[in-house]
XYZ file of N, CA and C in Angstrom:
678
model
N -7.872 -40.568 1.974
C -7.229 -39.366 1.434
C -8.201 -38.623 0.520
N -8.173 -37.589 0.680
C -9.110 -36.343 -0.103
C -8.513 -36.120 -1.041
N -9.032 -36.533 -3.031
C -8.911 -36.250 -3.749
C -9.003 -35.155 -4.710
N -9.449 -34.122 -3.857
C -10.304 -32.985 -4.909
C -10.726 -33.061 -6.265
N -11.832 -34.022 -5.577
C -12.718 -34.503 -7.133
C -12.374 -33.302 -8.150
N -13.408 -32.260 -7.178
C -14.225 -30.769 -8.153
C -12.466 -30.451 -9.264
N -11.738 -30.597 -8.650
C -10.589 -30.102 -9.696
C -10.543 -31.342 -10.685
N -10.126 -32.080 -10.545
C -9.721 -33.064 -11.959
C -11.246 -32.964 -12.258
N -12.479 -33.053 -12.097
C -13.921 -32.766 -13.049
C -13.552 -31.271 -13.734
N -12.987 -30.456 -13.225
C -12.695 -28.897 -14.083
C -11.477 -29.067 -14.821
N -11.151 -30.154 -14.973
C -9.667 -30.404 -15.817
C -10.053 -30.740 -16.528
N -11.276 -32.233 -16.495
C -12.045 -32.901 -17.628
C -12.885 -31.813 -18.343
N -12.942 -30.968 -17.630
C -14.299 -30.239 -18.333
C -13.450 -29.406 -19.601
N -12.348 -28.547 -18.812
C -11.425 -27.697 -19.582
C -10.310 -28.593 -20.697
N -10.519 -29.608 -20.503
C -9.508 -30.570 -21.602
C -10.805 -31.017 -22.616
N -11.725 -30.808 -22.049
C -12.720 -31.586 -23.514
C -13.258 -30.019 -24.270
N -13.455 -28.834 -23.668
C -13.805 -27.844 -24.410
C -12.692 -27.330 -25.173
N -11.433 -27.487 -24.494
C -10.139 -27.304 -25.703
C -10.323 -27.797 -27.020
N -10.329 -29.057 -26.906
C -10.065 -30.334 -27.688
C -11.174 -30.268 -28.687
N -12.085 -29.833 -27.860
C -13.817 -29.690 -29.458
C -13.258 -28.217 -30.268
N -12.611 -27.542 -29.685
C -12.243 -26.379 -30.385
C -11.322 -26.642 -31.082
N -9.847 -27.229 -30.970
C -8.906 -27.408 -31.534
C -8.664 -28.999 -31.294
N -8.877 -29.927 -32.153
C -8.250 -31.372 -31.288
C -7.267 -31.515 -31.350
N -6.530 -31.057 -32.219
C -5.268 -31.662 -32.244
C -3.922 -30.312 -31.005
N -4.885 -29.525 -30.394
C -4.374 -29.055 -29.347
C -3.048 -29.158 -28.392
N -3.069 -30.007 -27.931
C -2.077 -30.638 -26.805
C -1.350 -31.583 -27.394
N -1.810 -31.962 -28.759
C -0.102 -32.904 -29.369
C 0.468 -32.265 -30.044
N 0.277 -31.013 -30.837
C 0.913 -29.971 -31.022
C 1.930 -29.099 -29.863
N 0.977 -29.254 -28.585
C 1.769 -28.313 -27.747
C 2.632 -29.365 -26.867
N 2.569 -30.422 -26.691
C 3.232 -31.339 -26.429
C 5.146 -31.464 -27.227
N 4.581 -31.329 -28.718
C 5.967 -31.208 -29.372
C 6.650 -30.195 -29.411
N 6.319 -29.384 -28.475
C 7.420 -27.609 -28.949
C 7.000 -26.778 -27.292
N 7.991 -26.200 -27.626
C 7.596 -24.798 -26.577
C 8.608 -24.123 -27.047
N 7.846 -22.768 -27.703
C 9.157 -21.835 -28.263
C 8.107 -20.235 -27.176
N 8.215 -19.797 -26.097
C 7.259 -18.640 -25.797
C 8.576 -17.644 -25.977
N 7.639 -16.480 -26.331
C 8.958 -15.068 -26.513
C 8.962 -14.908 -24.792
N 8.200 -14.773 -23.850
C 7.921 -14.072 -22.887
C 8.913 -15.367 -21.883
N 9.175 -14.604 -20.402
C 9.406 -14.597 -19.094
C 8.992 -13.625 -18.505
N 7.933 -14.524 -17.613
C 7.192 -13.703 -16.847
C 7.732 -13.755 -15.594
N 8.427 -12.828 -14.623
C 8.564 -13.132 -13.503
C 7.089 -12.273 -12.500
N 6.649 -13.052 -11.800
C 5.557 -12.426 -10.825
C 5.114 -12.975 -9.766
N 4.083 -12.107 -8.722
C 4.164 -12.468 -7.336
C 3.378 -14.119 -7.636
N 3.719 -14.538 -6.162
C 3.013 -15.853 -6.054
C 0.968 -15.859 -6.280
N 0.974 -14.248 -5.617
C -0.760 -14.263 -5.583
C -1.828 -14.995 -6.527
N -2.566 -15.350 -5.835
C -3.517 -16.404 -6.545
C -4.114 -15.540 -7.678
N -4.439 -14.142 -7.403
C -5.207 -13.430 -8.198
C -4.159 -13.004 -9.254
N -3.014 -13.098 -9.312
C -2.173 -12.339 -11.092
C -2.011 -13.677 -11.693
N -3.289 -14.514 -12.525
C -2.653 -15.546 -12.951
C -1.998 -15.025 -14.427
N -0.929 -15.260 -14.444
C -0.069 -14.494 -15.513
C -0.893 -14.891 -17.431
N -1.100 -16.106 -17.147
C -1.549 -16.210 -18.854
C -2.970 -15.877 -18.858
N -3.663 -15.519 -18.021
C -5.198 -15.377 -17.789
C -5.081 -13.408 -17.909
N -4.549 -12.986 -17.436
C -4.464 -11.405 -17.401
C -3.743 -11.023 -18.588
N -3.071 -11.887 -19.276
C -2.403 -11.625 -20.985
C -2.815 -12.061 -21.540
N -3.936 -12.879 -21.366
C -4.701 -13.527 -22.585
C -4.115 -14.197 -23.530
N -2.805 -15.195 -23.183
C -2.236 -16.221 -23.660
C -2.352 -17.483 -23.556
N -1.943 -18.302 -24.677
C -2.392 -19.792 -24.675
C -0.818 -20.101 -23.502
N -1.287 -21.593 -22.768
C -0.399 -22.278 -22.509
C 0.498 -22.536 -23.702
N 1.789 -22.396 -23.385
C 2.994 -22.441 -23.954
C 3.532 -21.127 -24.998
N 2.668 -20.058 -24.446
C 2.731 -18.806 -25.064
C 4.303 -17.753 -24.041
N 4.272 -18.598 -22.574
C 4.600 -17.537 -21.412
C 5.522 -18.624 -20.954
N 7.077 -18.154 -20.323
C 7.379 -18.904 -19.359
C 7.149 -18.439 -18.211
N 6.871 -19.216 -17.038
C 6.730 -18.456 -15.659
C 7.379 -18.584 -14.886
N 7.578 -18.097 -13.737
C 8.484 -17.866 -12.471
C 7.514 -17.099 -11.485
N 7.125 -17.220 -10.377
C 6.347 -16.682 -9.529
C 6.833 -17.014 -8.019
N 6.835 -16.159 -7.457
C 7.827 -16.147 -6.045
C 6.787 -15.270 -4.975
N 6.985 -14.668 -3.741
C 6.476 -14.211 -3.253
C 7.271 -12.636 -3.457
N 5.861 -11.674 -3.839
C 6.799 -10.548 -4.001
C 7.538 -10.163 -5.001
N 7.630 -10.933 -5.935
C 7.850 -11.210 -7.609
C 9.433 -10.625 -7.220
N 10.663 -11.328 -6.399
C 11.430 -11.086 -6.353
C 12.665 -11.517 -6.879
N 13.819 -10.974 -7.678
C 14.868 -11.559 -8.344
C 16.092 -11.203 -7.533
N 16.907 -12.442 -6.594
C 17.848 -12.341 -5.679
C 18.902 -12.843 -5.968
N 20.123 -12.393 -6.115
C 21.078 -12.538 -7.030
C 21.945 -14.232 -6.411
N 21.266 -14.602 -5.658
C 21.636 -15.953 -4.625
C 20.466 -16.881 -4.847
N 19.339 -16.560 -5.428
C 17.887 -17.599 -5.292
C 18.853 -18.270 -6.843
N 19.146 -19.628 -6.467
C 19.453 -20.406 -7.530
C 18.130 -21.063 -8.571
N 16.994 -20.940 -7.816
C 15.627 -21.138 -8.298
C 15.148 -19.782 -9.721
N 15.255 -19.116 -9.351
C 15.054 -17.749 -10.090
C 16.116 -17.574 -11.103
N 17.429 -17.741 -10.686
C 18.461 -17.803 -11.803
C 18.683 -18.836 -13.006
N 18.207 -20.054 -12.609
C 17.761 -21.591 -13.657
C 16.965 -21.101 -14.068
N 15.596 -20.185 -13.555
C 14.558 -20.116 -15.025
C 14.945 -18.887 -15.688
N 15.685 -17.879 -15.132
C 16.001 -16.925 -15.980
C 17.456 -17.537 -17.062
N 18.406 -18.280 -16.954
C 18.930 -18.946 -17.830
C 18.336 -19.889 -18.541
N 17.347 -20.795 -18.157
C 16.808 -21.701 -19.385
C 15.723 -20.951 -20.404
N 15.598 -19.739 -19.968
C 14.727 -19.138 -20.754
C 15.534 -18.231 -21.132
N 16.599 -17.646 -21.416
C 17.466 -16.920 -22.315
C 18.188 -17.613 -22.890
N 18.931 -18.475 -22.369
C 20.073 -19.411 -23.396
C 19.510 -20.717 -23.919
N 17.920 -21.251 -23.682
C 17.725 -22.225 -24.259
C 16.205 -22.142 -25.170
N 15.199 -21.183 -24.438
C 14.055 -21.099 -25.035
C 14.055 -19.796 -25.964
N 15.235 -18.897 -25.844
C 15.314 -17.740 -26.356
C 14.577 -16.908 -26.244
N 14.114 -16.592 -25.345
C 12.714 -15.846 -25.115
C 13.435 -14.239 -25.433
N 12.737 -12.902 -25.843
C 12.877 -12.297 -26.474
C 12.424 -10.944 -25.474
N 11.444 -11.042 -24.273
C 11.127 -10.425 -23.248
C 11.412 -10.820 -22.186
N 11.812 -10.341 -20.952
C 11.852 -10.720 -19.722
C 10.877 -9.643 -19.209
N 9.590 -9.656 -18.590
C 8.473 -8.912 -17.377
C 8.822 -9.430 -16.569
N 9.007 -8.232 -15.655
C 8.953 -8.518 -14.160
C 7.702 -7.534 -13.665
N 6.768 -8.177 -13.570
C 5.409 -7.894 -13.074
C 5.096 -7.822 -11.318
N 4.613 -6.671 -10.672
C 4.372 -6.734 -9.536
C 2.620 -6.254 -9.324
N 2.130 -6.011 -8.489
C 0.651 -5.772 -8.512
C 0.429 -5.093 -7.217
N -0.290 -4.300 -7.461
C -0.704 -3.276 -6.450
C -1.494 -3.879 -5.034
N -1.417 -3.600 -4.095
C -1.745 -4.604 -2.869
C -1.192 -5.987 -2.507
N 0.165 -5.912 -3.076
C 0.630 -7.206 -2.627
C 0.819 -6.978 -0.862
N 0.398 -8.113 -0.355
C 0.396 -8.791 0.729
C 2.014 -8.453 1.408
N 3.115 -9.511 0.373
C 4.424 -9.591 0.693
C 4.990 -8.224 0.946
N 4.436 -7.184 -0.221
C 4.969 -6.026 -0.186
C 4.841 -5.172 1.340
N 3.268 -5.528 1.185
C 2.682 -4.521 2.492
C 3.084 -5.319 3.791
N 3.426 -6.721 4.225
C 3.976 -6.585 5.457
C 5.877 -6.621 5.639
N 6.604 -6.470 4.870
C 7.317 -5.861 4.335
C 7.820 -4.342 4.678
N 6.929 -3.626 4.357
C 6.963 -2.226 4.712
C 6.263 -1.724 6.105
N 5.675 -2.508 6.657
C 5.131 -2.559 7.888
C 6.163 -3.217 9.508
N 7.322 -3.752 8.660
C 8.158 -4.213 9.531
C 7.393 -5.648 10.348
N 6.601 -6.079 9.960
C 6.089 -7.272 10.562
C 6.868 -8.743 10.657
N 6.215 -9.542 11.717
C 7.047 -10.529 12.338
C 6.364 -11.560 11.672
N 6.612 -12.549 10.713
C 5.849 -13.539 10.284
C 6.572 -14.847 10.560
N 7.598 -14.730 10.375
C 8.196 -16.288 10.876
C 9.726 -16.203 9.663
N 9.686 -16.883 9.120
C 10.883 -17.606 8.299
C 11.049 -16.623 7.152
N 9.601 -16.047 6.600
C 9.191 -15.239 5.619
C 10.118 -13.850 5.438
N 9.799 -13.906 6.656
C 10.598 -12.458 7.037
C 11.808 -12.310 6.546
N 12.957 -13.534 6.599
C 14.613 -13.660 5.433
C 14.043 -12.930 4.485
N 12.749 -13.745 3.228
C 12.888 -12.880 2.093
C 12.030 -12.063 1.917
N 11.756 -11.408 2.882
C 10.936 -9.939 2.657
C 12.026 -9.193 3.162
N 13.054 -9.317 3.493
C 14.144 -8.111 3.801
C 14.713 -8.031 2.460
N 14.345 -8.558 1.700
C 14.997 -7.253 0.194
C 14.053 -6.669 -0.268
N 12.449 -6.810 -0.036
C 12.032 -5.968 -0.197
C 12.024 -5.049 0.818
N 12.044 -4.594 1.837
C 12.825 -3.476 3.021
C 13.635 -2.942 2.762
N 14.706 -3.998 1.970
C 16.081 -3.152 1.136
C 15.436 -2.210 0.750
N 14.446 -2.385 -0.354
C 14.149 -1.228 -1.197
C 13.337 -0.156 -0.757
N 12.710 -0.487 0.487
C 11.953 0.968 1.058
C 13.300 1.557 1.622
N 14.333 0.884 2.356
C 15.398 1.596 2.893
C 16.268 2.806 1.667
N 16.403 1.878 0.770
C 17.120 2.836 -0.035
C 16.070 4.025 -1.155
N 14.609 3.838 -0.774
C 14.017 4.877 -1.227
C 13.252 5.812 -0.190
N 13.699 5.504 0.989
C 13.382 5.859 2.117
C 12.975 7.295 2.078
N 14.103 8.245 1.786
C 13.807 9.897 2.059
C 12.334 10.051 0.624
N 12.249 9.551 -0.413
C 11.348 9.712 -1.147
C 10.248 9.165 -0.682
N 10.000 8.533 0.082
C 8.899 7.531 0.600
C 8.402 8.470 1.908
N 9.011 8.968 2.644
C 8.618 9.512 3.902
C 7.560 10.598 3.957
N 7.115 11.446 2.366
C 5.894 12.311 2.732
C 4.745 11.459 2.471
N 4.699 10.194 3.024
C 3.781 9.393 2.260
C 2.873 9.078 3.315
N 1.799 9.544 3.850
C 0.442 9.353 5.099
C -0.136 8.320 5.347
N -0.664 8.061 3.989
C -1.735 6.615 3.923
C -0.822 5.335 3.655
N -1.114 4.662 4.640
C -0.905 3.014 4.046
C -0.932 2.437 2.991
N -2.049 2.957 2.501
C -2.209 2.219 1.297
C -1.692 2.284 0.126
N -1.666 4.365 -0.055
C -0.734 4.594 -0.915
C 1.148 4.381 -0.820
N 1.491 4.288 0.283
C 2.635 3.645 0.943
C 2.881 2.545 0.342
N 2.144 1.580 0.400
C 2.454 0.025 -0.467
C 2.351 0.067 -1.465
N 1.459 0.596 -2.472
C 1.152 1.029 -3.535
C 2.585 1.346 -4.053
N 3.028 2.657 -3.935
C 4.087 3.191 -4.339
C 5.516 2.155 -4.166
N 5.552 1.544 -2.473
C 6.340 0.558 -2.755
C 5.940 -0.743 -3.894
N 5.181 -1.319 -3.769
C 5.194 -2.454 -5.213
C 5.632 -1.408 -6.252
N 5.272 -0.072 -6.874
C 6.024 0.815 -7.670
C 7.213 0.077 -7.696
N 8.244 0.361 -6.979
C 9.576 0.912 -6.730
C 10.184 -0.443 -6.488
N 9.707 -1.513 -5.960
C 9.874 -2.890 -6.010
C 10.208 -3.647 -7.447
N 9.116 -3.144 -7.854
C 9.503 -3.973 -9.509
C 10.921 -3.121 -10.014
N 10.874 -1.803 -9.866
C 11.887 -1.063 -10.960
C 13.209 -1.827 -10.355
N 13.473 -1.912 -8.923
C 14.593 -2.829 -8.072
C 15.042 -4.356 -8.634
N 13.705 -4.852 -9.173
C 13.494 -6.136 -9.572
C 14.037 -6.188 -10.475
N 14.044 -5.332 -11.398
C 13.899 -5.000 -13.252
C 16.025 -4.838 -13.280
N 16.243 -4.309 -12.233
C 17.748 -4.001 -12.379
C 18.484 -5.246 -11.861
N 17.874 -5.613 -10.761
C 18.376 -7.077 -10.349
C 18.649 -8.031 -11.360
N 17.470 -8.033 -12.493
C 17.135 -9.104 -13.594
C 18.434 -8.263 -15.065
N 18.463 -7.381 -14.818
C 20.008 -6.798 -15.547
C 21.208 -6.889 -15.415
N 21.198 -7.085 -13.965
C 22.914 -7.478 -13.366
C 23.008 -8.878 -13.533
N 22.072 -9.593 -13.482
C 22.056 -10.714 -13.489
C 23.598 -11.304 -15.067
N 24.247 -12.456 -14.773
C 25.245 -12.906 -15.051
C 24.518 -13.492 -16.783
N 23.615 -13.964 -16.498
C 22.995 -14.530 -17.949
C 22.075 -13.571 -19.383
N 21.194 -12.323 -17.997
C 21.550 -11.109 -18.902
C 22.451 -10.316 -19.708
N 23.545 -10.305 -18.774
C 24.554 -9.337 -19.103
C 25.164 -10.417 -20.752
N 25.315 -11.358 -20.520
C 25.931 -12.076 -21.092
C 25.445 -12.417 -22.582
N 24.120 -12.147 -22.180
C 23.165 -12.442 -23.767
C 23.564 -11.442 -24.287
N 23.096 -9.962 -23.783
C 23.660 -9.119 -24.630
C 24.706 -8.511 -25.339
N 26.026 -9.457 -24.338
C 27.474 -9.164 -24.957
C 27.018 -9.954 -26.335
N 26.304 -10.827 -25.956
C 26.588 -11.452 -27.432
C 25.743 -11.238 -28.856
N 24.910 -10.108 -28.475
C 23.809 -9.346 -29.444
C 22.827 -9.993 -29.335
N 21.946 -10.801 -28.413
C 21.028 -11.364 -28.142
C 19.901 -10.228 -28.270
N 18.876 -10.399 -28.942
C 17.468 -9.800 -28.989
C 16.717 -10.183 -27.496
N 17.185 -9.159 -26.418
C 16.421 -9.241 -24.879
C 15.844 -7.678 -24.559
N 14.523 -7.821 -24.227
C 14.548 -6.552 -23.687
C 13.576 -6.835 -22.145
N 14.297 -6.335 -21.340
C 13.441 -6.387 -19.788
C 12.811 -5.465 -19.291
N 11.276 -5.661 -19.117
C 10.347 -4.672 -18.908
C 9.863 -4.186 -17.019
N 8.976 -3.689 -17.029
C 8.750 -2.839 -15.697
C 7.504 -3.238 -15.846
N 6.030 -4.054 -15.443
C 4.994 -4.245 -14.972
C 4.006 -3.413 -13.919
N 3.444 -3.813 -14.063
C 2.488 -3.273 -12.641
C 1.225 -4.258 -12.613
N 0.597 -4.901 -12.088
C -1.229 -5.459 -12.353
C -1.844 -4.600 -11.038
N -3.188 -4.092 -11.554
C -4.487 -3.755 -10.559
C -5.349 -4.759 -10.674
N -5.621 -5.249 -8.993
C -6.117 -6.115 -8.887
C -7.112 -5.310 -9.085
N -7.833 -4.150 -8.772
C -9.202 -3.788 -8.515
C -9.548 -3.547 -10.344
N -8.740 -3.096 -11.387
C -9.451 -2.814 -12.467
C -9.122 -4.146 -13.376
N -8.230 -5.158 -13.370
C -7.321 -6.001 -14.356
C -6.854 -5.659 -15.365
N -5.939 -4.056 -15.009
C -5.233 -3.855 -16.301
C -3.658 -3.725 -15.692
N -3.019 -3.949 -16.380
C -1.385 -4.053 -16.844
C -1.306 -2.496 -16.959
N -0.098 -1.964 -16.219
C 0.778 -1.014 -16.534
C 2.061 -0.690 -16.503
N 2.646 -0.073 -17.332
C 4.090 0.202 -17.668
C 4.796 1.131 -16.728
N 5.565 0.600 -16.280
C 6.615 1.592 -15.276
C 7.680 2.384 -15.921
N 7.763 2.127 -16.915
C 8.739 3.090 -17.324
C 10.229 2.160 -18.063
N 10.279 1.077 -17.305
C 11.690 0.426 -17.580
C 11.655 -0.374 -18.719
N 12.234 -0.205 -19.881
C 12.764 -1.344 -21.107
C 13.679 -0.908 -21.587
N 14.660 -1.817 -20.718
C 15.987 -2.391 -21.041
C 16.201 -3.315 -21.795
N 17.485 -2.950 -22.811
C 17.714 -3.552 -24.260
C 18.899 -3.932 -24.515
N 19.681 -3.363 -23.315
C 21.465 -2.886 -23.166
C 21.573 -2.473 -22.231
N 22.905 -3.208 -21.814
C 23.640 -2.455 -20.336
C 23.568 -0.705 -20.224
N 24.092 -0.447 -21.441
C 23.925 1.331 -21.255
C 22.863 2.154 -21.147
N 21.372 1.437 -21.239
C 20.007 1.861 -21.241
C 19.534 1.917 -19.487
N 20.390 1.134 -18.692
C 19.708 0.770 -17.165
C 19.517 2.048 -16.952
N 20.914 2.881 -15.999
C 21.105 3.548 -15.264
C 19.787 4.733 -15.522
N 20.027 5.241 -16.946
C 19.150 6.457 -17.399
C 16.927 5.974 -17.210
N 17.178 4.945 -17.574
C 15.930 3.941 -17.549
C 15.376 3.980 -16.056
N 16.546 3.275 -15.365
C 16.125 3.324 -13.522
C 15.638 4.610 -13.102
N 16.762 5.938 -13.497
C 16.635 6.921 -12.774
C 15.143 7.744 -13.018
N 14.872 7.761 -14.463
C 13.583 8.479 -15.004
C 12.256 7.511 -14.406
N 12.588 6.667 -14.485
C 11.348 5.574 -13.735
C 11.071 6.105 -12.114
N 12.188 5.991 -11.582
C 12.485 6.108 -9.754
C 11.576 7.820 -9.859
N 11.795 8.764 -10.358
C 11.902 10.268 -10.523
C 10.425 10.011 -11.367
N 9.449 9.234 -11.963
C 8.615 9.351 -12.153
C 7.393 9.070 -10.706
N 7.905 8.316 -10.350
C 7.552 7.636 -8.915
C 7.409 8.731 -8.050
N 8.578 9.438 -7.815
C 9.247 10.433 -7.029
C 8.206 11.542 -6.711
N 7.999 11.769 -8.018
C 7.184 12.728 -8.642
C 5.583 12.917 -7.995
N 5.381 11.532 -8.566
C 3.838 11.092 -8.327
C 3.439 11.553 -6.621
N 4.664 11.107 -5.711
C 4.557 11.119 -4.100
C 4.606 12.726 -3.839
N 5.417 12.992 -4.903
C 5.218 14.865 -4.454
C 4.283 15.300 -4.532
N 3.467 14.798 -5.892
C 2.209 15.985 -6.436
C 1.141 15.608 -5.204
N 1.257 14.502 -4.569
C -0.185 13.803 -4.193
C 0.521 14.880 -2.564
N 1.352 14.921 -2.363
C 1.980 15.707 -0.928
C 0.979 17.113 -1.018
N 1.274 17.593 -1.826
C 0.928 18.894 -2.388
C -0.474 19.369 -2.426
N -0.735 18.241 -3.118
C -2.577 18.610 -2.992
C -2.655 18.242 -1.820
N -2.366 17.526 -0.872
C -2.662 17.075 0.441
C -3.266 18.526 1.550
N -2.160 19.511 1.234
C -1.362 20.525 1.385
C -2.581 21.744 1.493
N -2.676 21.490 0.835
C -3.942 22.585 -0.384
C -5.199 23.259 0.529
């Protein structure tokens, strides 16, 4: 059986340069985990979530799916979004998506992959229901692009209806759920528009986000045009 030496030697390597820096490191982090954050994001190898925020382990909780998707039936996604509101208290929920996702783009391509295909039809949901805004759209690339857009803001409301959201905030819970973006080509983080704080913040939040989006597909129509 193939051990992958080279990894446990980069474990030894990365556990002894911790440890000369801080020793008492990992029995500290051993006794606690209090992180403000839930990160929900795609599975991709390239958004490693505490490496692109520049956080220590036990700074972030994570959740990573294909497609950074929140499905009101994935009992997987709903346990970490409840143990991280009603038990770690986390204080943010990100739902982070990244430009060139894979899931996204065959997804919107209508492609046949096998089993995959079940949960890439909610992301289809969401080109379907942004469909007439999506249609002056030429390039592929900007096509996926704009969908991972419009994916997360879908995500961001999903993670609001959600039963353990709603519920924190009946009870004055300090939650607010954000809108992400990562570029793989530059490694910076951007804001979509969405932070939700309260049920009465979605609707107005969704719509100016969706209509910022909206926007973006017009102007780029236009100069097309020109």
């Amino acid at each position: 059986m193939r051990r992958l030496q080279k990894l446990f030697n980069n474990n030894r390597q990365w556990s002894d340069s911790v440890r000369q820096k801080e020793p008492d490191f990992f029995e500290k982090l051993s006794q606690q985990q209090a992180p403000e954050y839930l990160w929900i994001g795609c599975s991709d190898s390239r958004v490693p979530a505490n490496q692109i925020t520049d956080l220590l382990p036990g700074d972030l909780f994570v959740h990573r799916n294909v497609a950074n998707q929140v499905v009101h039936t994935d009992l997987n996604c709903l346990s970490v979004i409840q143990y991280a509101v009603d038990y770690l208290k986390v204080k943010h929920i990100i739902v982070c998506g990244h430009y060139g996702c894979g899931g996204v783009a065959e997804a919107t391509k209508n492609s046949k992959l096998g089993m995959i295909d079940n949960w890439l039809r909610h992301v289809q949901d969401v080109k379907h229901k942004h469909k007439e805004a999506l249609e002056p759209i030429s390039n592929d690339q900007t096509l996926v692009n704009r969908m991972c857009e419009l994916n997360v803001l879908e995500q961001v409301v999903n993670v609001c209806q959600t039963t353990v959201v709603q519920d924190a905030w009946d009870r004055g819970q300090d939650l607010a759920v954000h809108s992400w973006i990562y570029g793989l080509k530059d490694g910076l983080l951007r804001d979509l528009g969405m932070c939700v704080t309260a049920p009465e913040e979605l609707e107005p939040l969704h719509s100016s986000s969706v209509s910022a989006i909206v926007d973006k597909i017009s102007d780029a129509s236009e100069a097309e045009q020109l």
